[in-house]
């Protein structure tokens, strides 16, 4: 068993190109003659470990890689689209008049209560809290996009 | 109009707290909105009235946040036909 391990190690170090195919390793094990067995035990232990390491680093179709879940990356474009989408869903805004530079109070005729509701909808959409002091300054969709981009470190 | 006074800021903060507290319990949000919208009509100079409503709102917010409050409903008279 130790001899087989040593053989695999020797062959994998000698022929790095064939390392990628695990089938070849199995074939080589069955067909190869016994190599020199006179090695110290510590080296055998190391080589067994390295053999597993070598084998696990083989990228066979991504089966052995670790996967993490995350949201799609934020860009200025996606932020703007999401902001406009949420604003279009708000019933007091008519979607035709809505633009990125339209002021909530001057152009769209909303009042401060509506603005609070809009900012809360943005908080829900993007998942982070906006403090009151800064929330009352955001009066156009453009400013909202800039603020979110600042907070989320999105630049282009 | 752009610079809110202290009182206006307090009212807006109260509105925000109300909306946050009432989000999970059904039936509160339309009532909150209607109430605030109605009371937004009173003049800015009527400070006594505004402060009274503000204190009342704070007390109602505590009631809303109470764990025992589950939902809000109301009865209304159906419109008479003919």
mmCIF file of C-alpha atoms in Angstrom:
data_model
loop_
_atom_site.group_PDB
_atom_site.id
_atom_site.type_symbol
_atom_site.label_atom_id
_atom_site.label_comp_id
_atom_site.label_asym_id
_atom_site.label_seq_id
_atom_site.Cartn_x
_atom_site.Cartn_y
_atom_site.Cartn_z
ATOM 1 C CA UNK A 1 0.000 0.000 0.000
ATOM 2 C CA UNK A 2 2.787 2.378 0.897
ATOM 3 C CA UNK A 3 4.659 1.328 -2.222
ATOM 4 C CA UNK A 4 1.661 2.123 -4.371
ATOM 5 C CA UNK A 5 1.363 5.527 -2.761
ATOM 6 C CA UNK A 6 5.013 6.237 -3.387
ATOM 7 C CA UNK A 7 4.674 5.156 -6.984
ATOM 8 C CA UNK A 8 1.802 7.523 -7.533
ATOM 9 C CA UNK A 9 3.700 10.377 -5.973
ATOM 10 C CA UNK A 10 6.785 9.731 -8.014
ATOM 11 C CA UNK A 11 4.826 9.464 -11.206
ATOM 12 C CA UNK A 12 2.711 12.548 -10.464
ATOM 13 C CA UNK A 13 5.772 14.637 -9.774
ATOM 14 C CA UNK A 14 7.568 13.287 -12.809
ATOM 15 C CA UNK A 15 4.754 13.720 -15.273
ATOM 16 C CA UNK A 16 2.779 16.854 -14.287
ATOM 17 C CA UNK A 17 0.718 16.893 -17.459
ATOM 18 C CA UNK A 18 -0.847 13.531 -16.750
ATOM 19 C CA UNK A 19 -1.773 14.580 -13.244
ATOM 20 C CA UNK A 20 -5.033 16.037 -14.416
ATOM 21 C CA UNK A 21 -6.597 12.760 -15.403
ATOM 22 C CA UNK A 22 -7.349 10.570 -12.444
ATOM 23 C CA UNK A 23 -8.029 7.600 -14.696
ATOM 24 C CA UNK A 24 -4.435 7.523 -15.735
ATOM 25 C CA UNK A 25 -3.312 7.255 -12.158
ATOM 26 C CA UNK A 26 -5.368 4.141 -11.600
ATOM 27 C CA UNK A 27 -4.002 2.566 -14.789
ATOM 28 C CA UNK A 28 -0.474 3.429 -13.811
ATOM 29 C CA UNK A 29 -0.931 1.850 -10.415
ATOM 30 C CA UNK A 30 -2.050 -1.498 -11.852
ATOM 31 C CA UNK A 31 0.528 -1.655 -14.599
ATOM 32 C CA UNK A 32 3.604 -0.324 -12.790
ATOM 33 C CA UNK A 33 6.198 -2.553 -11.174
ATOM 34 C CA UNK A 34 7.262 -2.116 -7.546
ATOM 35 C CA UNK A 35 9.502 0.892 -7.061
ATOM 36 C CA UNK A 36 12.232 1.224 -4.472
ATOM 37 C CA UNK A 37 10.652 0.593 -1.106
ATOM 38 C CA UNK A 38 13.605 1.689 0.961
ATOM 39 C CA UNK A 39 12.294 5.078 2.072
ATOM 40 C CA UNK A 40 11.947 6.509 5.563
ATOM 41 C CA UNK A 41 8.468 6.357 7.072
ATOM 42 C CA UNK A 42 8.081 10.078 7.471
ATOM 43 C CA UNK A 43 8.549 10.577 3.793
ATOM 44 C CA UNK A 44 5.831 8.000 3.121
ATOM 45 C CA UNK A 45 3.444 9.834 5.379
ATOM 46 C CA UNK A 46 4.194 13.138 3.671
ATOM 47 C CA UNK A 47 3.790 11.699 0.230
ATOM 48 C CA UNK A 48 0.470 10.164 1.130
ATOM 49 C CA UNK A 49 -0.746 13.537 2.277
ATOM 50 C CA UNK A 50 0.598 15.282 -0.741
ATOM 51 C CA UNK A 51 -0.969 12.652 -2.916
ATOM 52 C CA UNK A 52 -4.392 13.521 -1.544
ATOM 53 C CA UNK A 53 -3.619 17.181 -1.869
ATOM 54 C CA UNK A 54 -2.510 16.750 -5.418
ATOM 55 C CA UNK A 55 -5.580 14.794 -6.269
ATOM 56 C CA UNK A 56 -7.953 17.230 -4.641
ATOM 57 C CA UNK A 57 -6.483 20.147 -6.550
ATOM 58 C CA UNK A 58 -7.562 18.559 -9.811
ATOM 59 C CA UNK A 59 -10.322 20.738 -11.207
ATOM 60 C CA UNK A 60 -12.644 18.162 -12.671
ATOM 61 C CA UNK A 61 -15.568 20.168 -13.988
ATOM 62 C CA UNK A 62 -15.814 22.229 -10.754
ATOM 63 C CA UNK A 63 -17.189 19.394 -8.674
ATOM 64 C CA UNK A 64 -14.493 19.803 -6.047
ATOM 65 C CA UNK A 65 -14.670 23.570 -5.692
ATOM 66 C CA UNK A 66 -16.462 25.380 -2.892
ATOM 67 C CA UNK A 67 -19.509 27.459 -3.725
ATOM 68 C CA UNK A 68 -20.805 30.489 -1.898
ATOM 69 C CA UNK A 69 -24.038 32.388 -2.321
ATOM 70 C CA UNK A 70 -24.064 36.134 -2.844
ATOM 71 C CA UNK A 71 -26.150 38.840 -4.454
ATOM 72 C CA UNK A 72 -25.295 39.971 -7.986
ATOM 73 C CA UNK A 73 -22.691 42.739 -7.991
ATOM 74 C CA UNK A 74 -24.033 46.285 -7.890
ATOM 75 C CA UNK A 75 -23.256 48.687 -10.700
ATOM 76 C CA UNK A 76 -24.526 52.204 -11.204
ATOM 77 C CA UNK A 77 -26.802 50.950 -13.938
ATOM 78 C CA UNK A 78 -28.437 48.264 -11.851
ATOM 79 C CA UNK A 79 -28.904 50.624 -8.941
ATOM 80 C CA UNK A 80 -30.558 53.162 -11.190
ATOM 81 C CA UNK A 81 -32.856 50.542 -12.683
ATOM 82 C CA UNK A 82 -33.931 49.244 -9.340
ATOM 83 C CA UNK A 83 -34.566 52.743 -8.023
ATOM 84 C CA UNK A 84 -36.671 53.644 -11.051
ATOM 85 C CA UNK A 85 -38.541 50.369 -10.826
ATOM 86 C CA UNK A 86 -39.477 50.968 -7.216
ATOM 87 C CA UNK A 87 -40.540 54.508 -8.006
ATOM 88 C CA UNK A 88 -42.734 53.376 -10.852
ATOM 89 C CA UNK A 89 -44.503 50.992 -8.515
ATOM 90 C CA UNK A 90 -45.423 53.860 -6.200
ATOM 91 C CA UNK A 91 -48.988 54.786 -6.876
ATOM 92 C CA UNK A 92 -48.685 58.507 -6.443
ATOM 93 C CA UNK A 93 -46.150 58.853 -9.234
ATOM 94 C CA UNK A 94 -47.206 58.619 -12.849
ATOM 95 C CA UNK A 95 -44.556 56.590 -14.696
ATOM 96 C CA UNK A 96 -44.538 58.827 -17.755
ATOM 97 C CA UNK A 97 -43.451 61.905 -15.897
ATOM 98 C CA UNK A 98 -40.727 60.118 -14.011
ATOM 99 C CA UNK A 99 -37.114 60.804 -14.882
ATOM 100 C CA UNK A 100 -33.871 60.587 -13.019
ATOM 101 C CA UNK A 101 -33.713 64.279 -12.468
ATOM 102 C CA UNK A 102 -37.313 64.875 -11.499
ATOM 103 C CA UNK A 103 -37.586 66.493 -8.099
ATOM 104 C CA UNK A 104 -40.110 64.846 -5.799
ATOM 105 C CA UNK A 105 -41.599 68.023 -4.471
ATOM 106 C CA UNK A 106 -41.168 70.468 -7.301
ATOM 107 C CA UNK A 107 -41.790 68.288 -10.361
ATOM 108 C CA UNK A 108 -43.845 65.398 -9.087
ATOM 109 C CA UNK A 109 -45.878 67.261 -6.505
ATOM 110 C CA UNK A 110 -45.261 64.941 -3.590
ATOM 111 C CA UNK A 111 -44.970 66.091 -0.012
ATOM 112 C CA UNK A 112 -42.567 65.188 2.733
ATOM 113 C CA UNK A 113 -44.639 62.258 4.000
ATOM 114 C CA UNK A 114 -44.460 60.696 0.544
ATOM 115 C CA UNK A 115 -40.749 61.289 0.471
ATOM 116 C CA UNK A 116 -40.367 59.408 3.753
ATOM 117 C CA UNK A 117 -42.341 56.522 2.276
ATOM 118 C CA UNK A 118 -40.193 56.484 -0.843
ATOM 119 C CA UNK A 119 -36.976 56.416 1.171
ATOM 120 C CA UNK A 120 -38.349 53.575 3.268
ATOM 121 C CA UNK A 121 -39.142 51.651 0.096
ATOM 122 C CA UNK A 122 -35.547 52.190 -1.000
ATOM 123 C CA UNK A 123 -34.317 50.892 2.322
ATOM 124 C CA UNK A 124 -36.402 47.763 1.865
ATOM 125 C CA UNK A 125 -35.175 47.295 -1.673
ATOM 126 C CA UNK A 126 -31.484 47.587 -0.948
ATOM 127 C CA UNK A 127 -31.502 46.119 2.510
ATOM 128 C CA UNK A 128 -29.726 48.777 4.555
ATOM 129 C CA UNK A 129 -30.910 51.637 6.732
ATOM 130 C CA UNK A 130 -30.724 55.265 5.755
ATOM 131 C CA UNK A 131 -30.579 57.662 8.728
ATOM 132 C CA UNK A 132 -33.148 60.442 8.952
ATOM 133 C CA UNK A 133 -30.724 63.307 8.627
ATOM 134 C CA UNK A 134 -29.521 62.169 5.258
ATOM 135 C CA UNK A 135 -32.847 60.798 4.118
ATOM 136 C CA UNK A 136 -34.567 64.155 4.108
ATOM 137 C CA UNK A 137 -31.973 65.571 1.737
ATOM 138 C CA UNK A 138 -32.586 63.030 -1.014
ATOM 139 C CA UNK A 139 -35.005 64.771 -3.316
ATOM 140 C CA UNK A 140 -34.407 63.313 -6.759
ATOM 141 C CA UNK A 141 -33.832 59.738 -7.990
ATOM 142 C CA UNK A 142 -30.360 60.814 -9.114
ATOM 143 C CA UNK A 143 -29.408 61.773 -5.583
ATOM 144 C CA UNK A 144 -30.732 58.477 -4.250
ATOM 145 C CA UNK A 145 -28.600 56.562 -6.746
ATOM 146 C CA UNK A 146 -25.531 58.607 -5.786
ATOM 147 C CA UNK A 147 -26.125 58.045 -2.094
ATOM 148 C CA UNK A 148 -26.558 54.304 -2.458
ATOM 149 C CA UNK A 149 -23.474 54.121 -4.653
ATOM 150 C CA UNK A 150 -21.521 55.982 -1.970
ATOM 151 C CA UNK A 151 -22.702 53.686 0.757
ATOM 152 C CA UNK A 152 -22.106 50.523 -1.172
ATOM 153 C CA UNK A 153 -18.749 51.610 -2.636
ATOM 154 C CA UNK A 154 -19.786 51.337 -6.245
ATOM 155 C CA UNK A 155 -17.826 53.425 -8.656
ATOM 156 C CA UNK A 156 -17.057 53.385 -12.345
ATOM 157 C CA UNK B 1 -40.181 74.270 2.475
ATOM 158 C CA UNK B 2 -36.790 72.666 2.005
ATOM 159 C CA UNK B 3 -35.494 73.233 5.491
ATOM 160 C CA UNK B 4 -37.811 71.485 7.885
ATOM 161 C CA UNK B 5 -38.263 72.972 11.301
ATOM 162 C CA UNK B 6 -37.497 70.928 14.404
ATOM 163 C CA UNK B 7 -41.127 70.029 14.835
ATOM 164 C CA UNK B 8 -41.471 68.905 11.241
ATOM 165 C CA UNK B 9 -38.454 66.696 11.612
ATOM 166 C CA UNK B 10 -39.921 65.151 14.720
ATOM 167 C CA UNK B 11 -43.188 64.490 12.948
ATOM 168 C CA UNK B 12 -41.402 62.880 10.025
ATOM 169 C CA UNK B 13 -39.327 60.728 12.361
ATOM 170 C CA UNK B 14 -42.508 59.640 14.093
ATOM 171 C CA UNK B 15 -44.054 58.764 10.736
ATOM 172 C CA UNK B 16 -41.048 56.668 9.869
ATOM 173 C CA UNK B 17 -41.175 54.815 13.189
ATOM 174 C CA UNK B 18 -44.859 54.176 12.718
ATOM 175 C CA UNK B 19 -44.376 52.742 9.247
ATOM 176 C CA UNK B 20 -41.562 50.493 10.442
ATOM 177 C CA UNK B 21 -43.537 49.249 13.407
ATOM 178 C CA UNK B 22 -46.700 48.713 11.423
ATOM 179 C CA UNK B 23 -45.112 46.888 8.524
ATOM 180 C CA UNK B 24 -45.559 43.395 9.836
ATOM 181 C CA UNK B 25 -48.973 43.740 11.349
ATOM 182 C CA UNK B 26 -51.800 43.788 8.847
ATOM 183 C CA UNK B 27 -54.132 46.703 8.534
ATOM 184 C CA UNK B 28 -52.085 49.429 10.176
ATOM 185 C CA UNK B 29 -50.281 51.037 7.301
ATOM 186 C CA UNK B 30 -53.288 52.477 5.432
ATOM 187 C CA UNK B 31 -54.624 53.855 8.692
ATOM 188 C CA UNK B 32 -51.298 55.435 9.558
ATOM 189 C CA UNK B 33 -51.038 57.044 6.176
ATOM 190 C CA UNK B 34 -54.562 58.397 6.246
ATOM 191 C CA UNK B 35 -54.152 59.782 9.730
ATOM 192 C CA UNK B 36 -50.953 61.600 8.924
ATOM 193 C CA UNK B 37 -52.322 62.858 5.656
ATOM 194 C CA UNK B 38 -55.394 64.260 7.347
ATOM 195 C CA UNK B 39 -53.392 66.017 9.992
ATOM 196 C CA UNK B 40 -50.923 67.441 7.533
ATOM 197 C CA UNK B 41 -53.592 69.930 6.548
ATOM 198 C CA UNK B 42 -53.420 71.902 9.765
ATOM 199 C CA UNK B 43 -51.452 75.095 9.687
ATOM 200 C CA UNK B 44 -47.833 75.210 10.666
ATOM 201 C CA UNK B 45 -48.483 77.976 13.140
ATOM 202 C CA UNK B 46 -50.920 75.948 15.209
ATOM 203 C CA UNK B 47 -48.139 74.580 17.388
ATOM 204 C CA UNK B 48 -50.346 73.555 20.291
ATOM 205 C CA UNK B 49 -52.473 71.324 18.138
ATOM 206 C CA UNK B 50 -49.469 69.827 16.427
ATOM 207 C CA UNK B 51 -47.747 69.058 19.703
ATOM 208 C CA UNK B 52 -50.888 67.513 21.103
ATOM 209 C CA UNK B 53 -51.195 65.247 18.094
ATOM 210 C CA UNK B 54 -47.511 64.429 18.341
ATOM 211 C CA UNK B 55 -47.804 63.266 21.939
ATOM 212 C CA UNK B 56 -50.913 61.303 21.070
ATOM 213 C CA UNK B 57 -49.033 59.689 18.215
ATOM 214 C CA UNK B 58 -46.202 58.664 20.509
ATOM 215 C CA UNK B 59 -48.603 57.004 22.888
ATOM 216 C CA UNK B 60 -50.240 55.172 20.007
ATOM 217 C CA UNK B 61 -46.849 54.077 18.752
ATOM 218 C CA UNK B 62 -46.168 52.456 22.100
ATOM 219 C CA UNK B 63 -49.483 50.657 21.836
ATOM 220 C CA UNK B 64 -48.596 49.496 18.347
ATOM 221 C CA UNK B 65 -45.246 48.204 19.433
ATOM 222 C CA UNK B 66 -46.816 46.233 22.223
ATOM 223 C CA UNK B 67 -46.524 42.553 21.514
ATOM 224 C CA UNK B 68 -50.183 41.993 22.192
ATOM 225 C CA UNK B 69 -51.316 44.162 19.308
ATOM 226 C CA UNK B 70 -51.936 41.934 16.354
ATOM 227 C CA UNK B 71 -53.941 43.710 13.714
ATOM 228 C CA UNK B 72 -56.282 46.552 13.004
ATOM 229 C CA UNK B 73 -59.662 46.481 11.403
ATOM 230 C CA UNK B 74 -62.613 48.766 11.115
ATOM 231 C CA UNK B 75 -66.302 48.601 10.493
ATOM 232 C CA UNK B 76 -67.880 50.758 7.878
ATOM 233 C CA UNK B 77 -71.398 51.357 6.864
ATOM 234 C CA UNK B 78 -72.202 50.090 3.366
ATOM 235 C CA UNK B 79 -73.235 52.701 0.853
ATOM 236 C CA UNK B 80 -76.970 53.008 0.583
ATOM 237 C CA UNK B 81 -78.331 51.942 -2.818
ATOM 238 C CA UNK B 82 -81.057 54.039 -4.363
#
